[in-house]
Amino acid sequence: MKTFTERKRFVEQNFGKGKLARDGVNIAVTCPDCNDRSKKKFSINLNNWQCHCWVCGLRSKSLFSILKKFKP
């Protein structure tokens, strides 16, 4: 995934529609752990794939480890 658009599309394919932050680097989606669809607080950095949920505290330095854990 080379372009920003490809990275954003990849995240949205795996986590659903996201909201891009004002900084243009982070996208907020529904957390796969706490799964509260009313709050999109799982923040993913589209440059380095670090992620953090502001509700339940789930965090990782690699989005791909989260995908392995929560996606069949």
mmCIF file of N, CA and C in Angstrom, residues 6-61:
data_model
loop_
_atom_site.group_PDB
_atom_site.id
_atom_site.type_symbol
_atom_site.label_atom_id
_atom_site.label_comp_id
_atom_site.label_asym_id
_atom_site.label_seq_id
_atom_site.Cartn_x
_atom_site.Cartn_y
_atom_site.Cartn_z
ATOM 1 N N GLU A 6 -4.874 4.315 -0.629
ATOM 2 C CA GLU A 6 -4.862 2.856 -0.492
ATOM 3 C C GLU A 6 -4.859 2.444 0.975
ATOM 4 N N ARG A 7 -4.109 3.151 1.797
ATOM 5 C CA ARG A 7 -4.051 2.832 3.227
ATOM 6 C C ARG A 7 -5.408 3.090 3.890
ATOM 7 N N LYS A 8 -6.018 4.217 3.567
ATOM 8 C CA LYS A 8 -7.338 4.560 4.122
ATOM 9 C C LYS A 8 -8.369 3.521 3.688
ATOM 10 N N ARG A 9 -8.340 3.138 2.437
ATOM 11 C CA ARG A 9 -9.275 2.132 1.923
ATOM 12 C C ARG A 9 -9.080 0.793 2.636
ATOM 13 N N PHE A 10 -7.826 0.403 2.869
ATOM 14 C CA PHE A 10 -7.525 -0.848 3.567
ATOM 15 C C PHE A 10 -8.130 -0.840 4.968
ATOM 16 N N VAL A 11 -7.938 0.260 5.704
ATOM 17 C CA VAL A 11 -8.487 0.364 7.058
ATOM 18 C C VAL A 11 -10.006 0.274 7.026
ATOM 19 N N GLU A 12 -10.639 0.986 6.115
ATOM 20 C CA GLU A 12 -12.095 0.996 6.057
ATOM 21 C C GLU A 12 -12.665 -0.342 5.599
ATOM 22 N N GLN A 13 -11.936 -1.099 4.808
ATOM 23 C CA GLN A 13 -12.383 -2.429 4.416
ATOM 24 C C GLN A 13 -12.379 -3.381 5.608
ATOM 25 N N ASN A 14 -11.459 -3.172 6.547
ATOM 26 C CA ASN A 14 -11.333 -4.074 7.685
ATOM 27 C C ASN A 14 -12.082 -3.614 8.930
ATOM 28 N N PHE A 15 -12.319 -2.312 9.078
ATOM 29 C CA PHE A 15 -12.926 -1.792 10.297
ATOM 30 C C PHE A 15 -14.204 -0.997 10.063
ATOM 31 N N GLY A 16 -14.577 -0.782 8.834
ATOM 32 C CA GLY A 16 -15.753 0.018 8.529
ATOM 33 C C GLY A 16 -15.386 1.472 8.288
ATOM 34 N N LYS A 17 -16.382 2.246 7.938
ATOM 35 C CA LYS A 17 -16.182 3.666 7.608
ATOM 36 C C LYS A 17 -15.487 4.378 8.753
ATOM 37 N N GLY A 18 -14.492 5.182 8.419
ATOM 38 C CA GLY A 18 -13.727 5.905 9.425
ATOM 39 C C GLY A 18 -13.861 7.404 9.270
ATOM 40 N N LYS A 19 -13.379 8.098 10.281
ATOM 41 C CA LYS A 19 -13.383 9.552 10.264
ATOM 42 C C LYS A 19 -11.934 10.019 10.334
ATOM 43 N N LEU A 20 -11.516 10.740 9.309
ATOM 44 C CA LEU A 20 -10.148 11.236 9.242
ATOM 45 C C LEU A 20 -9.971 12.409 10.197
ATOM 46 N N ALA A 21 -8.902 12.377 10.969
ATOM 47 C CA ALA A 21 -8.608 13.451 11.919
ATOM 48 C C ALA A 21 -8.137 14.699 11.171
ATOM 49 N N ARG A 22 -8.173 15.817 11.855
ATOM 50 C CA ARG A 22 -7.743 17.084 11.250
ATOM 51 C C ARG A 22 -6.293 17.060 10.802
ATOM 52 N N ASP A 23 -5.465 16.253 11.481
ATOM 53 C CA ASP A 23 -4.052 16.191 11.098
ATOM 54 C C ASP A 23 -3.841 15.467 9.773
ATOM 55 N N GLY A 24 -4.856 14.754 9.301
ATOM 56 C CA GLY A 24 -4.768 14.054 8.027
ATOM 57 C C GLY A 24 -3.949 12.790 8.065
ATOM 58 N N VAL A 25 -3.508 12.381 9.240
ATOM 59 C CA VAL A 25 -2.664 11.194 9.378
ATOM 60 C C VAL A 25 -3.389 10.080 10.105
ATOM 61 N N ASN A 26 -4.255 10.418 11.040
ATOM 62 C CA ASN A 26 -4.966 9.432 11.852
ATOM 63 C C ASN A 26 -6.405 9.286 11.383
ATOM 64 N N ILE A 27 -6.896 8.051 11.490
ATOM 65 C CA ILE A 27 -8.282 7.776 11.164
ATOM 66 C C ILE A 27 -8.907 7.073 12.367
ATOM 67 N N ALA A 28 -10.124 7.461 12.714
ATOM 68 C CA ALA A 28 -10.836 6.859 13.842
ATOM 69 C C ALA A 28 -11.914 5.918 13.303
ATOM 70 N N VAL A 29 -11.916 4.704 13.829
ATOM 71 C CA VAL A 29 -12.887 3.685 13.431
ATOM 72 C C VAL A 29 -13.427 3.010 14.686
ATOM 73 N N THR A 30 -14.387 2.104 14.509
ATOM 74 C CA THR A 30 -14.928 1.338 15.630
ATOM 75 C C THR A 30 -13.885 0.338 16.116
ATOM 76 N N CYS A 31 -13.688 0.281 17.425
ATOM 77 C CA CYS A 31 -12.705 -0.625 18.017
ATOM 78 C C CYS A 31 -13.157 -2.080 17.889
ATOM 79 N N PRO A 32 -12.273 -2.985 17.467
ATOM 80 C CA PRO A 32 -12.650 -4.390 17.359
ATOM 81 C C PRO A 32 -12.793 -5.074 18.719
ATOM 82 N N ASP A 33 -12.265 -4.484 19.779
ATOM 83 C CA ASP A 33 -12.342 -5.086 21.103
ATOM 84 C C ASP A 33 -13.598 -4.651 21.847
ATOM 85 N N CYS A 34 -13.754 -3.361 22.073
ATOM 86 C CA CYS A 34 -14.938 -2.901 22.817
ATOM 87 C C CYS A 34 -16.153 -2.792 21.905
ATOM 88 N N ASN A 35 -15.963 -2.667 20.588
ATOM 89 C CA ASN A 35 -17.016 -2.743 19.573
ATOM 90 C C ASN A 35 -18.192 -1.805 19.834
ATOM 91 N N ASP A 36 -17.926 -0.634 20.366
ATOM 92 C CA ASP A 36 -18.973 0.366 20.609
ATOM 93 C C ASP A 36 -19.156 1.177 19.334
ATOM 94 N N ARG A 37 -20.164 0.838 18.548
ATOM 95 C CA ARG A 37 -20.364 1.467 17.247
ATOM 96 C C ARG A 37 -20.786 2.929 17.344
ATOM 97 N N SER A 38 -21.240 3.355 18.506
ATOM 98 C CA SER A 38 -21.647 4.752 18.652
ATOM 99 C C SER A 38 -20.439 5.675 18.809
ATOM 100 N N LYS A 39 -19.292 5.095 19.163
ATOM 101 C CA LYS A 39 -18.076 5.884 19.353
ATOM 102 C C LYS A 39 -16.979 5.344 18.453
ATOM 103 N N LYS A 40 -16.445 6.183 17.625
ATOM 104 C CA LYS A 40 -15.310 5.782 16.786
ATOM 105 C C LYS A 40 -14.066 6.333 17.444
ATOM 106 N N LYS A 41 -13.514 5.540 18.364
ATOM 107 C CA LYS A 41 -12.384 6.001 19.162
ATOM 108 C C LYS A 41 -11.140 5.142 18.992
ATOM 109 N N PHE A 42 -11.147 4.231 18.022
ATOM 110 C CA PHE A 42 -9.967 3.427 17.738
ATOM 111 C C PHE A 42 -9.175 4.183 16.680
ATOM 112 N N SER A 43 -8.098 4.808 17.103
ATOM 113 C CA SER A 43 -7.322 5.686 16.235
ATOM 114 C C SER A 43 -6.157 4.916 15.614
ATOM 115 N N ILE A 44 -6.034 5.021 14.294
ATOM 116 C CA ILE A 44 -4.979 4.330 13.557
ATOM 117 C C ILE A 44 -4.156 5.369 12.800
ATOM 118 N N ASN A 45 -2.857 5.323 13.005
ATOM 119 C CA ASN A 45 -1.951 6.210 12.288
ATOM 120 C C ASN A 45 -1.679 5.580 10.920
ATOM 121 N N LEU A 46 -2.029 6.293 9.858
ATOM 122 C CA LEU A 46 -1.893 5.743 8.515
ATOM 123 C C LEU A 46 -0.453 5.756 7.999
ATOM 124 N N ASN A 47 0.451 6.395 8.709
ATOM 125 C CA ASN A 47 1.860 6.396 8.299
ATOM 126 C C ASN A 47 2.632 5.219 8.876
ATOM 127 N N ASN A 48 2.415 4.921 10.163
ATOM 128 C CA ASN A 48 3.232 3.877 10.803
ATOM 129 C C ASN A 48 2.407 2.714 11.368
ATOM 130 N N TRP A 49 1.083 2.739 11.185
ATOM 131 C CA TRP A 49 0.159 1.676 11.584
ATOM 132 C C TRP A 49 0.018 1.493 13.099
ATOM 133 N N GLN A 50 0.506 2.415 13.906
ATOM 134 C CA GLN A 50 0.263 2.326 15.350
ATOM 135 C C GLN A 50 -1.201 2.637 15.608
ATOM 136 N N CYS A 51 -1.780 1.979 16.618
ATOM 137 C CA CYS A 51 -3.201 2.184 16.884
ATOM 138 C C CYS A 51 -3.475 2.174 18.385
ATOM 139 N N HIS A 52 -4.585 2.849 18.741
ATOM 140 C CA HIS A 52 -4.947 2.988 20.147
ATOM 141 C C HIS A 52 -6.437 3.253 20.263
ATOM 142 N N CYS A 53 -7.095 2.543 21.204
ATOM 143 C CA CYS A 53 -8.507 2.798 21.489
ATOM 144 C C CYS A 53 -8.592 3.687 22.722
ATOM 145 N N TRP A 54 -9.286 4.809 22.585
ATOM 146 C CA TRP A 54 -9.425 5.764 23.669
ATOM 147 C C TRP A 54 -10.512 5.354 24.653
ATOM 148 N N VAL A 55 -11.266 4.292 24.369
ATOM 149 C CA VAL A 55 -12.318 3.822 25.270
ATOM 150 C C VAL A 55 -11.814 2.674 26.140
ATOM 151 N N CYS A 56 -11.327 1.587 25.507
ATOM 152 C CA CYS A 56 -10.934 0.397 26.270
ATOM 153 C C CYS A 56 -9.430 0.295 26.512
ATOM 154 N N GLY A 57 -8.629 1.101 25.808
ATOM 155 C CA GLY A 57 -7.188 1.088 26.029
ATOM 156 C C GLY A 57 -6.409 0.126 25.147
ATOM 157 N N LEU A 58 -7.073 -0.590 24.248
ATOM 158 C CA LEU A 58 -6.372 -1.486 23.333
ATOM 159 C C LEU A 58 -5.362 -0.680 22.532
ATOM 160 N N ARG A 59 -4.132 -1.179 22.449
ATOM 161 C CA ARG A 59 -3.111 -0.468 21.686
ATOM 162 C C ARG A 59 -2.117 -1.457 21.110
ATOM 163 N N SER A 60 -1.474 -1.041 20.036
ATOM 164 C CA SER A 60 -0.463 -1.871 19.410
ATOM 165 C C SER A 60 0.437 -0.999 18.546
ATOM 166 N N LYS A 61 1.654 -1.447 18.374
ATOM 167 C CA LYS A 61 2.574 -0.758 17.472
ATOM 168 C C LYS A 61 2.388 -1.241 16.042
#
